[in-house]
């Protein structure tokens, strides 16, 4: 009888849960160790999800329909002429035609085609630096999809791929909330402004329909357990154990040892190195991991009001939508400028959601350790543009800065992606040169969290790719 591969997955965020399901489905004996009091990780901070990706859902045995209906986005405008966006359709929130609707439709369809072409690069490990057989199918699929775009679109994708979201938006649409929305989606979770090179690719990763994130973590955890991944909640990993220069299990905070043939970490690369011990990595690998740029710029804010917020021009029937306050590309870039110098912008940009008298926000462009009262004050200053008088309605306000998020979840720098998504930290350079195919340091140790390719958001793709790489290595 063949012995079951024993695997330990560190962390029960979306990627740990998907990795566990993939390993268990392949016949592994899988234990997921989670330090927090519930499975979810940074999902607990999220408001809307475009995922998990269909391949991750399939691994979990879930159907997209079970995640709830897709919702629309309202791009808020200080003039009160808010724009309702449903995929490629855009109109004013009062139902009247938007003059940029046709240009928005053309651009949306083009971005969808580009996203389809790019998909093979995201759903598998990045191509190996040296051409090897295992990298060929993904590369060929990508080349084929690129070719199928036709000469015009292919040239355009290659042109904009390394360019920036601000130029893309400005070329397609007159300035305002619609290009502002594109700019916002290109940098949400990153420490970058939309004029930074490489901001078009994050936009192409965000083309799937949006849903509210309610209850998603519990559903993913139940599905992962249903596939055979055993969850141990409230148990932290203190060290990764090695024997004969290979990972052999983990030591928990309470001193218990959990033996394993594979250790798969959904933590960032630097916390994983810390758990393994620097001595397990050569000096160059240590340097590369320590220099990964990972300083978060997204904060969570919850405002409890006396009554549901009043936003002139927005019918309360649309309160269930995703609300984005990023009135223009310039507004997003201006919000980012002070963050470079560790300062809060006067008017940060944000997305939000209304649940009765509670307004929950993801506020973008918040420096790492910004004080709570200043995050709330800046958020309210921006909200006053579209909801005059909202400051007087607040009964209670809570904020989590990137520093708080790091303390809560262990995510490096409290970063949404466990490490900046940028041209120098993407594909074969993610999390760092020489580690892009999920294997990390000594044999038996793998990375499967947002810090690995293709990065964060609730897609489950790093988890799936990481588990597949680990299984491949065991074979
Ligand atoms: C403010 C904010 C809002 C966000 N909103 C959205 C959104 O609306 N939509 C979206 O798609 N994405 C959103 N994200 C990003 C998204 O949540 C993450 O990219 C994704 O959840 C990362 O998942 P992960 O499994 O890779 O890592 P994590 O979620 O970080 O999970 C890692 C897990 O490991 C656990 N852990 C840490 N150390 C140990 C240890 N030593 N032992 C055991 N367990 C340990 C942690 O408790 C955690 O549960 C948001 C992020 C932030 C910061």
Coordinates of C-alpha atoms and ligand atoms in Angstrom, one line a residue:
X1 CA 0.0 0.0 0.0
X2 CA 1.4 3.4 -0.8
X3 CA 1.7 5.8 2.1
X4 CA -0.4 9.0 1.9
X5 CA 1.7 12.1 1.5
X6 CA 1.4 14.1 4.7
X7 CA 1.2 17.8 4.1
X8 CA 0.9 20.8 6.5
X9 CA -0.5 24.0 5.1
X10 CA 0.3 27.1 7.2
X11 CA -2.5 29.6 7.3
X12 CA -6.2 29.3 6.4
X13 CA -6.8 32.3 4.2
X14 CA -8.2 31.8 0.8
X15 CA -5.0 30.4 -0.6
X16 CA -4.3 28.0 2.3
X17 CA -7.8 26.6 2.0
X18 CA -7.6 26.1 -1.8
X19 CA -4.1 24.6 -1.5
X20 CA -5.4 22.2 1.2
X21 CA -8.4 21.1 -1.0
X22 CA -6.1 20.5 -4.0
X23 CA -3.7 18.4 -1.9
X24 CA -6.4 16.4 -0.2
X25 CA -8.1 15.8 -3.6
X26 CA -4.8 14.3 -4.9
X27 CA -4.9 11.9 -1.9
X28 CA -2.8 13.8 0.6
X29 CA -3.3 13.7 4.3
X30 CA -3.6 17.4 4.9
X31 CA -3.7 19.6 8.0
X32 CA -4.2 23.3 7.9
X33 CA -2.8 25.3 10.8
X34 CA -4.3 28.7 11.4
X35 CA -3.2 31.0 14.2
X36 CA -6.3 33.2 14.1
X37 CA -9.6 32.4 15.7
X38 CA -11.4 31.7 12.4
X39 CA -10.4 30.6 8.9
X40 CA -10.3 33.7 6.7
X41 CA -7.1 35.7 6.9
X42 CA -7.3 39.0 5.1
X43 CA -10.7 38.0 3.6
X44 CA -12.2 39.2 6.9
X45 CA -11.3 42.7 5.7
X46 CA -12.7 42.5 2.2
X47 CA -16.0 43.9 0.9
X48 CA -16.2 42.5 -2.6
X49 CA -14.7 39.5 -4.4
X50 CA -14.3 38.7 -8.1
X51 CA -13.3 35.2 -7.2
X52 CA -12.4 32.6 -6.3
X53 CA -11.2 31.8 -9.9
X54 CA -13.2 29.0 -11.6
X55 CA -10.3 26.6 -11.3
X56 CA -10.1 27.2 -7.5
X57 CA -13.9 26.8 -7.2
X58 CA -13.7 23.5 -9.1
X59 CA -11.0 22.3 -6.7
X60 CA -13.2 23.2 -3.8
X61 CA -16.3 21.6 -5.4
X62 CA -18.2 24.9 -5.4
X63 CA -20.3 26.6 -8.1
X64 CA -20.0 30.3 -8.8
X65 CA -23.8 30.6 -8.5
X66 CA -23.5 29.5 -4.8
X67 CA -21.4 32.7 -4.1
X68 CA -24.4 35.0 -4.7
X69 CA -25.5 37.4 -7.5
X70 CA -23.1 39.7 -9.3
X71 CA -23.5 43.3 -8.2
X72 CA -23.0 46.6 -10.0
X73 CA -20.5 49.4 -9.3
X74 CA -21.5 53.0 -8.8
X75 CA -18.7 55.5 -9.6
X76 CA -19.6 58.4 -7.3
X77 CA -19.3 62.0 -8.6
X78 CA -19.2 65.1 -6.5
X79 CA -21.7 66.7 -9.0
X80 CA -24.3 64.1 -8.0
X81 CA -24.2 62.6 -11.5
X82 CA -23.0 59.2 -10.4
X83 CA -22.3 56.6 -13.0
X84 CA -23.7 53.0 -12.7
X85 CA -21.4 50.4 -14.2
X86 CA -22.5 46.8 -15.0
X87 CA -19.6 45.2 -16.8
X88 CA -19.3 46.8 -20.2
X89 CA -22.5 48.9 -19.7
X90 CA -22.3 52.4 -18.2
X91 CA -25.2 54.9 -17.6
X92 CA -26.0 57.6 -15.1
X93 CA -27.4 56.3 -11.8
X94 CA -30.7 58.0 -12.6
X95 CA -31.0 55.7 -15.7
X96 CA -30.2 58.3 -18.3
X97 CA -27.6 57.7 -21.1
X98 CA -23.9 58.5 -20.3
X99 CA -22.1 60.2 -23.2
X100 CA -19.1 58.0 -22.7
X101 CA -21.1 54.7 -22.7
X102 CA -20.0 53.6 -26.2
X103 CA -16.3 54.3 -25.5
X104 CA -16.6 52.5 -22.2
X105 CA -18.2 49.5 -24.0
X106 CA -15.5 49.3 -26.6
X107 CA -12.7 49.6 -24.0
X108 CA -14.3 47.1 -21.7
X109 CA -14.6 44.5 -24.4
X110 CA -11.0 45.1 -25.4
X111 CA -9.8 44.7 -21.8
X112 CA -11.8 41.5 -21.6
X113 CA -10.1 40.1 -24.7
X114 CA -6.7 41.1 -23.3
X115 CA -7.6 39.4 -20.0
X116 CA -8.5 36.2 -21.8
X117 CA -5.2 36.3 -23.6
X118 CA -3.3 36.8 -20.4
X119 CA -5.2 34.1 -18.5
X120 CA -2.7 31.2 -19.2
X121 CA 0.0 33.2 -17.6
X122 CA -2.0 33.6 -14.3
X123 CA -3.5 30.1 -13.9
X124 CA -0.2 28.3 -13.9
X125 CA 3.3 28.7 -12.5
X126 CA 5.3 31.4 -14.3
X127 CA 7.3 30.0 -17.2
X128 CA 10.7 28.7 -16.1
X129 CA 13.7 31.0 -16.8
X130 CA 15.4 28.2 -18.7
X131 CA 13.1 26.6 -21.3
X132 CA 12.0 23.3 -19.9
X133 CA 9.3 20.9 -20.9
X134 CA 7.0 21.7 -18.0
X135 CA 6.8 25.4 -18.9
X136 CA 6.0 24.8 -22.5
X137 CA 2.2 24.1 -22.4
X138 CA 1.4 27.4 -20.6
X139 CA 3.7 29.4 -22.9
X140 CA 2.2 27.9 -26.0
X141 CA -1.4 28.6 -24.7
X142 CA -0.4 32.2 -24.1
X143 CA 1.3 32.5 -27.5
X144 CA -1.8 31.1 -29.2
X145 CA -4.2 33.3 -27.3
X146 CA -2.0 36.3 -28.1
X147 CA -2.0 35.3 -31.8
X148 CA -5.8 34.9 -31.8
X149 CA -6.2 38.5 -30.7
X150 CA -5.3 39.5 -34.2
X151 CA -2.5 41.9 -35.3
X152 CA -4.2 45.1 -34.1
X153 CA -5.2 44.0 -30.6
X154 CA -1.9 42.1 -30.1
X155 CA 0.1 45.3 -30.9
X156 CA -2.2 47.3 -28.6
X157 CA -1.8 44.7 -25.7
X158 CA 2.0 44.8 -26.1
X159 CA 1.9 48.6 -26.2
X160 CA -0.2 49.0 -23.0
X161 CA 1.1 46.0 -21.1
X162 CA 4.1 47.9 -19.8
X163 CA 2.4 51.2 -19.8
X164 CA 0.2 52.7 -17.1
X165 CA -3.5 52.8 -16.3
X166 CA -3.7 56.6 -16.3
X167 CA -2.7 56.8 -20.0
X168 CA -5.0 53.9 -20.9
X169 CA -7.9 55.7 -19.3
X170 CA -7.1 59.1 -20.7
X171 CA -6.7 57.7 -24.3
X172 CA -10.2 56.1 -24.1
X173 CA -12.4 58.5 -22.1
X174 CA -12.7 62.1 -21.0
X175 CA -11.6 62.7 -17.4
X176 CA -14.2 61.9 -14.7
X177 CA -15.6 59.1 -12.5
X178 CA -15.4 56.4 -15.3
X179 CA -11.7 56.7 -15.9
X180 CA -11.3 57.3 -12.2
X181 CA -12.8 53.9 -11.6
X182 CA -10.3 52.3 -14.0
X183 CA -7.5 54.1 -12.2
X184 CA -8.8 53.0 -8.8
X185 CA -9.1 49.3 -9.8
X186 CA -5.5 49.4 -11.3
X187 CA -4.0 50.4 -7.9
X188 CA -6.4 49.1 -5.3
X189 CA -4.3 47.3 -2.7
X190 CA -1.0 48.4 -4.2
X191 CA 1.3 51.2 -3.0
X192 CA 1.3 52.9 -6.4
X193 CA -0.5 55.6 -8.4
X194 CA -2.1 54.9 -11.7
X195 CA 0.7 56.7 -13.6
X196 CA 3.2 54.0 -12.5
X197 CA 4.4 51.7 -15.3
X198 CA 2.8 48.2 -15.1
X199 CA -0.5 49.3 -13.6
X200 CA -2.5 48.0 -16.6
X201 CA -1.8 44.3 -15.8
X202 CA -3.5 44.5 -12.3
X203 CA -6.5 45.9 -14.1
X204 CA -6.6 43.0 -16.5
X205 CA -6.6 40.6 -13.5
X206 CA -9.8 42.3 -12.3
X207 CA -12.3 41.6 -15.1
X208 CA -14.6 39.0 -13.5
X209 CA -18.0 40.0 -12.0
X210 CA -18.0 41.3 -8.5
X211 CA -19.9 39.8 -5.5
X212 CA -20.3 40.8 -1.9
X213 CA -17.9 38.9 0.2
X214 CA -20.4 38.1 3.0
X215 CA -19.9 34.6 4.5
X216 CA -17.4 33.7 1.8
X217 CA -14.6 32.6 4.2
X218 CA -16.9 30.2 6.0
X219 CA -18.1 28.7 2.8
X220 CA -14.6 28.2 1.5
X221 CA -13.5 26.7 4.8
X222 CA -16.4 24.2 4.8
X223 CA -15.7 23.3 1.2
X224 CA -12.0 22.8 1.9
X225 CA -12.8 20.6 4.9
X226 CA -15.3 18.8 2.7
X227 CA -12.5 17.8 0.4
X228 CA -10.4 16.5 3.2
X229 CA -8.3 19.4 4.5
X230 CA -8.3 19.1 8.3
X231 CA -8.5 22.6 9.9
X232 CA -6.7 23.4 13.2
X233 CA -7.8 26.8 14.2
X234 CA -6.2 28.9 17.0
X235 CA -2.8 27.0 16.6
X236 CA 0.2 29.0 15.4
X237 CA 3.2 27.7 13.7
X238 CA 6.3 28.7 15.6
X239 CA 8.9 27.0 13.4
X240 CA 9.2 24.9 10.3
X241 CA 11.2 21.7 11.0
X242 CA 13.9 20.3 8.9
X243 CA 15.7 17.0 8.8
X244 CA 18.4 16.0 6.4
X245 CA 18.0 19.4 4.8
X246 CA 14.4 18.9 3.9
X247 CA 11.2 20.2 5.5
X248 CA 9.7 17.6 7.8
X249 CA 6.9 19.3 9.5
X250 CA 6.2 22.2 11.9
X251 CA 6.5 23.1 15.6
X252 CA 3.4 24.8 17.0
X253 CA 3.4 27.6 19.5
X254 CA 2.4 25.2 22.3
X255 CA 5.4 22.9 21.5
X256 CA 3.4 20.2 19.6
X257 CA 5.2 18.8 16.6
X258 CA 3.2 18.0 13.4
X259 CA 5.2 15.7 11.1
X260 CA 4.8 16.1 7.3
X261 CA 6.5 15.3 4.0
X262 CA 5.5 18.7 2.6
X263 CA 5.1 22.1 4.3
X264 CA 3.2 24.7 2.2
X265 CA 3.1 28.2 3.6
X266 CA 0.4 30.7 2.6
X267 CA 2.3 33.4 4.6
X268 CA 4.5 36.0 2.9
X269 CA 7.9 35.0 1.7
X270 CA 9.7 36.9 4.6
X271 CA 7.5 35.4 7.4
X272 CA 8.1 32.0 5.9
X273 CA 11.8 32.6 5.9
X274 CA 11.6 33.6 9.5
X275 CA 9.7 30.4 10.4
X276 CA 12.2 28.3 8.5
X277 CA 15.3 30.1 9.8
X278 CA 17.6 32.1 7.7
X279 CA 20.2 29.3 7.8
X280 CA 18.0 27.2 5.5
X281 CA 18.5 29.7 2.6
X282 CA 21.7 30.8 0.8
X283 CA 22.8 34.4 1.4
X284 CA 21.5 35.6 -2.0
X285 CA 18.0 34.1 -1.4
X286 CA 17.9 35.8 2.0
X287 CA 18.8 39.1 0.5
X288 CA 16.2 38.8 -2.3
X289 CA 13.4 37.9 0.2
X290 CA 14.4 40.7 2.6
X291 CA 14.3 43.3 -0.2
X292 CA 10.8 42.4 -1.5
X293 CA 8.8 45.6 -1.4
X294 CA 5.8 45.0 0.8
X295 CA 4.3 48.1 2.5
X296 CA 0.6 48.2 2.4
X297 CA -1.5 51.3 1.5
X298 CA -5.0 50.0 2.0
X299 CA -7.0 50.5 5.3
X300 CA -10.3 49.3 6.5
X301 CA -12.7 51.8 8.0
X302 CA -16.2 51.2 9.4
X303 CA -18.5 54.1 10.1
X304 CA -21.6 53.6 12.2
X305 CA -24.1 56.3 11.5
X306 CA -27.4 57.5 13.1
X307 CA -29.2 56.4 9.9
X308 CA -28.3 55.0 6.5
X309 CA -26.1 57.5 4.7
X310 CA -27.7 60.0 2.3
X311 CA -25.8 60.4 -0.9
X312 CA -27.6 63.0 -3.1
X313 CA -28.2 61.6 -6.6
X314 CA -28.1 58.0 -5.4
X315 CA -31.4 56.2 -4.9
X316 CA -31.3 54.1 -1.7
X317 CA -32.3 51.2 -4.0
X318 CA -28.7 51.3 -5.2
X319 CA -27.2 51.0 -1.7
X320 CA -26.4 47.3 -2.3
X321 CA -23.9 48.2 -5.1
X322 CA -20.2 48.7 -4.8
X323 CA -19.6 52.4 -4.3
X324 CA -16.3 53.8 -5.6
X325 CA -15.2 57.3 -4.7
X326 CA -12.4 58.1 -7.1
X327 CA -13.8 61.0 -9.0
X328 CA -11.0 61.1 -11.7
X329 CA -7.7 59.7 -12.6
X330 CA -6.0 62.9 -11.3
X331 CA -7.8 62.3 -7.9
X332 CA -6.4 58.8 -7.6
X333 CA -2.9 60.0 -8.6
X334 CA -3.1 63.0 -6.2
X335 CA -4.3 60.7 -3.4
X336 CA -1.2 58.6 -3.9
X337 CA 1.4 61.4 -4.0
X338 CA 1.7 62.1 -0.2
X339 CA 1.9 58.4 0.6
X340 CA 5.3 58.3 -1.0
X341 CA 6.4 60.6 1.8
X342 CA 4.5 58.8 4.6
X343 CA 1.7 61.4 4.7
X344 CA -2.0 60.8 4.5
X345 CA -3.7 62.5 1.5
X346 CA -6.3 65.2 2.2
X347 CA -8.8 63.3 0.0
X348 CA -8.1 59.5 -0.2
X349 CA -9.9 57.4 -2.7
X350 CA -12.1 54.4 -1.6
X351 CA -14.6 51.8 -2.2
X352 CA -17.5 51.2 0.1
X353 CA -20.6 49.4 0.9
X354 CA -23.7 50.3 2.9
X355 CA -25.4 47.9 5.3
X356 CA -28.2 49.8 7.0
X357 CA -26.6 52.5 9.1
X358 CA -23.1 51.1 8.7
X359 CA -20.8 52.3 5.9
X360 CA -17.7 50.0 5.4
X361 CA -14.8 51.3 3.4
X362 CA -11.6 50.1 1.9
X363 CA -9.6 53.3 1.9
X364 CA -6.7 53.4 -0.6
X365 CA -3.6 55.6 -0.1
X366 CA -3.1 55.2 3.6
X367 CA 0.5 55.2 4.9
X368 CA 1.6 52.2 7.0
X369 CA 1.2 53.4 10.5
X370 CA -1.3 56.2 10.0
X371 CA -3.2 57.0 13.3
X372 CA -6.8 55.9 13.4
X373 CA -8.4 59.3 14.0
X374 CA -6.6 60.8 11.0
X375 CA -7.6 57.9 8.7
X376 CA -11.2 58.5 9.7
X377 CA -10.9 62.3 9.4
X378 CA -9.4 62.0 5.9
X379 CA -12.0 59.5 4.8
X380 CA -14.8 61.7 6.0
X381 CA -13.3 64.7 4.2
X382 CA -13.5 62.8 1.0
X383 CA -17.0 61.5 1.7
X384 CA -18.2 65.0 2.3
X385 CA -17.8 65.6 -1.4
X386 CA -20.7 63.2 -2.2
X387 CA -22.5 62.9 1.2
X388 CA -22.5 66.5 2.6
X389 CA -23.0 66.5 6.4
X390 CA -22.0 62.9 6.8
X391 CA -19.5 63.8 9.5
X392 CA -22.3 64.9 11.8
X393 CA -24.1 61.6 11.5
X394 CA -21.2 59.4 12.8
X395 CA -21.9 57.6 16.1
X396 CA -18.8 55.4 16.1
X397 CA -15.8 54.9 13.8
X398 CA -13.2 52.2 13.6
X399 CA -10.1 52.0 11.4
X400 CA -7.4 49.5 10.7
X401 CA -4.1 50.8 9.2
X402 CA -1.8 48.6 7.2
X403 CA 0.3 48.3 10.5
X404 CA -2.8 47.0 12.3
X405 CA -3.5 44.6 9.5
X406 CA 0.1 43.2 9.7
X407 CA -0.3 42.7 13.4
X408 CA -3.6 40.9 12.9
X409 CA -2.8 38.6 10.0
X410 CA 1.0 38.5 9.7
X411 CA 0.7 39.8 6.1
X412 CA 4.1 41.6 5.4
X413 CA 3.6 45.3 5.7
X414 CA -0.2 44.7 6.0
X415 CA 0.0 44.5 2.2
X416 CA -3.1 43.3 0.3
X417 CA -0.8 41.1 -2.0
X418 CA 1.8 40.2 0.6
X419 CA 4.2 42.1 -1.6
X420 CA 3.8 44.9 -4.2
X421 CA 2.4 43.8 -7.6
X422 CA 4.9 45.6 -9.9
X423 CA 6.9 44.8 -13.0
X424 CA 10.0 43.9 -10.8
X425 CA 7.9 41.6 -8.6
X426 CA 5.7 39.8 -11.1
X427 CA 5.7 36.5 -13.1
X428 CA 9.2 35.0 -12.8
X429 CA 10.2 37.7 -10.3
X430 CA 7.4 36.9 -7.8
X431 CA 8.0 36.6 -4.9
X432 CA 11.7 37.0 -5.9
X433 CA 14.1 35.9 -8.6
X434 CA 14.8 32.2 -8.4
X435 CA 11.7 31.4 -6.3
X436 CA 8.9 32.0 -8.8
X437 CA 7.7 28.4 -9.1
X438 CA 6.5 28.0 -5.5
X439 CA 9.5 25.9 -4.3
X440 CA 11.3 27.9 -1.6
X441 CA 14.7 27.1 -0.1
X442 CA 15.1 23.5 1.0
X443 CA 13.2 20.6 -0.6
X444 CA 9.7 20.0 0.8
X445 CA 9.0 23.7 1.5
X446 CA 6.6 25.6 -0.8
X447 CA 4.9 29.0 -0.9
X448 CA 1.2 29.3 -1.8
X449 CA 0.0 32.7 -0.5
X450 CA -0.7 36.0 -2.2
X451 CA 3.1 36.8 -2.2
X452 CA 3.5 34.0 -4.8
X453 CA 2.4 34.3 -8.5
X454 CA -0.1 35.7 -9.5
X455 CA -0.6 37.7 -6.3
X456 CA -3.5 38.6 -4.0
X457 CA -7.3 39.2 -4.3
X458 CA -9.6 36.4 -3.4
X459 CA -8.7 34.2 -6.5
X460 CA -7.2 31.1 -4.8
X461 CA -4.8 30.9 -7.7
X462 CA -1.5 31.1 -5.8
X463 CA -2.9 28.3 -3.5
X464 CA -3.8 26.1 -6.4
X465 CA -0.6 26.7 -8.3
X466 CA 1.5 26.2 -5.1
X467 CA -0.2 22.9 -4.3
X468 CA 0.2 21.6 -7.9
X469 CA 3.9 22.5 -7.8
X470 CA 4.3 20.7 -4.5
X471 CA 2.5 17.6 -5.8
X472 CA 4.6 17.7 -8.9
X473 CA 7.8 17.8 -6.8
X474 CA 6.6 14.8 -4.8
X475 CA 6.1 12.8 -8.0
Ligands
LIG1 C1 -7.9 46.2 3.9 C2 -8.0 45.1 2.9 C3 -9.1 44.9 2.1 C4 -9.2 43.9 1.2 N1 -10.3 43.8 0.4 C5 -10.4 42.8 -0.6 C6 -11.5 42.7 -1.4 O1 -12.5 43.4 -1.2 N2 -11.5 41.8 -2.4 C7 -10.4 41.0 -2.6 O2 -10.5 40.2 -3.6 N3 -9.3 41.1 -1.9 C8 -9.3 42.0 -0.9 N4 -8.1 42.1 -0.1 C9 -7.0 41.2 -0.4 C10 -7.2 39.8 -0.1 O3 -8.0 39.7 1.1 C11 -5.9 39.0 0.0 O4 -5.1 39.2 -1.2 C12 -6.1 37.5 0.1 O5 -7.1 37.3 1.1 C13 -4.8 36.9 0.6 O6 -5.0 35.5 0.9 P1 -3.9 34.6 1.5 O7 -4.5 33.3 1.8 O8 -2.8 34.6 0.5 O9 -3.3 35.2 2.7 P2 -3.9 35.7 4.1 O10 -5.3 36.1 3.9 O11 -3.0 36.7 4.7 O12 -3.9 34.4 5.0 C14 -2.7 34.0 5.8 C15 -3.2 33.3 7.0 O13 -2.1 32.8 7.8 C16 -2.4 33.0 9.2 N5 -1.1 33.0 9.9 C17 -0.2 33.9 9.9 N6 0.9 33.5 10.6 C18 0.6 32.3 11.0 C19 1.4 31.3 11.8 N7 2.6 31.5 12.2 N8 0.8 30.1 12.0 C20 -0.4 29.8 11.5 N9 -1.2 30.7 10.8 C21 -0.6 31.9 10.5 C22 -3.1 34.3 9.2 O14 -3.8 34.4 10.4 C23 -4.0 34.2 8.0 O15 -5.2 33.6 8.3 C24 -8.1 43.0 0.9 C25 -6.9 43.2 1.7 C26 -6.8 44.2 2.6 C27 -5.6 44.4 3.4

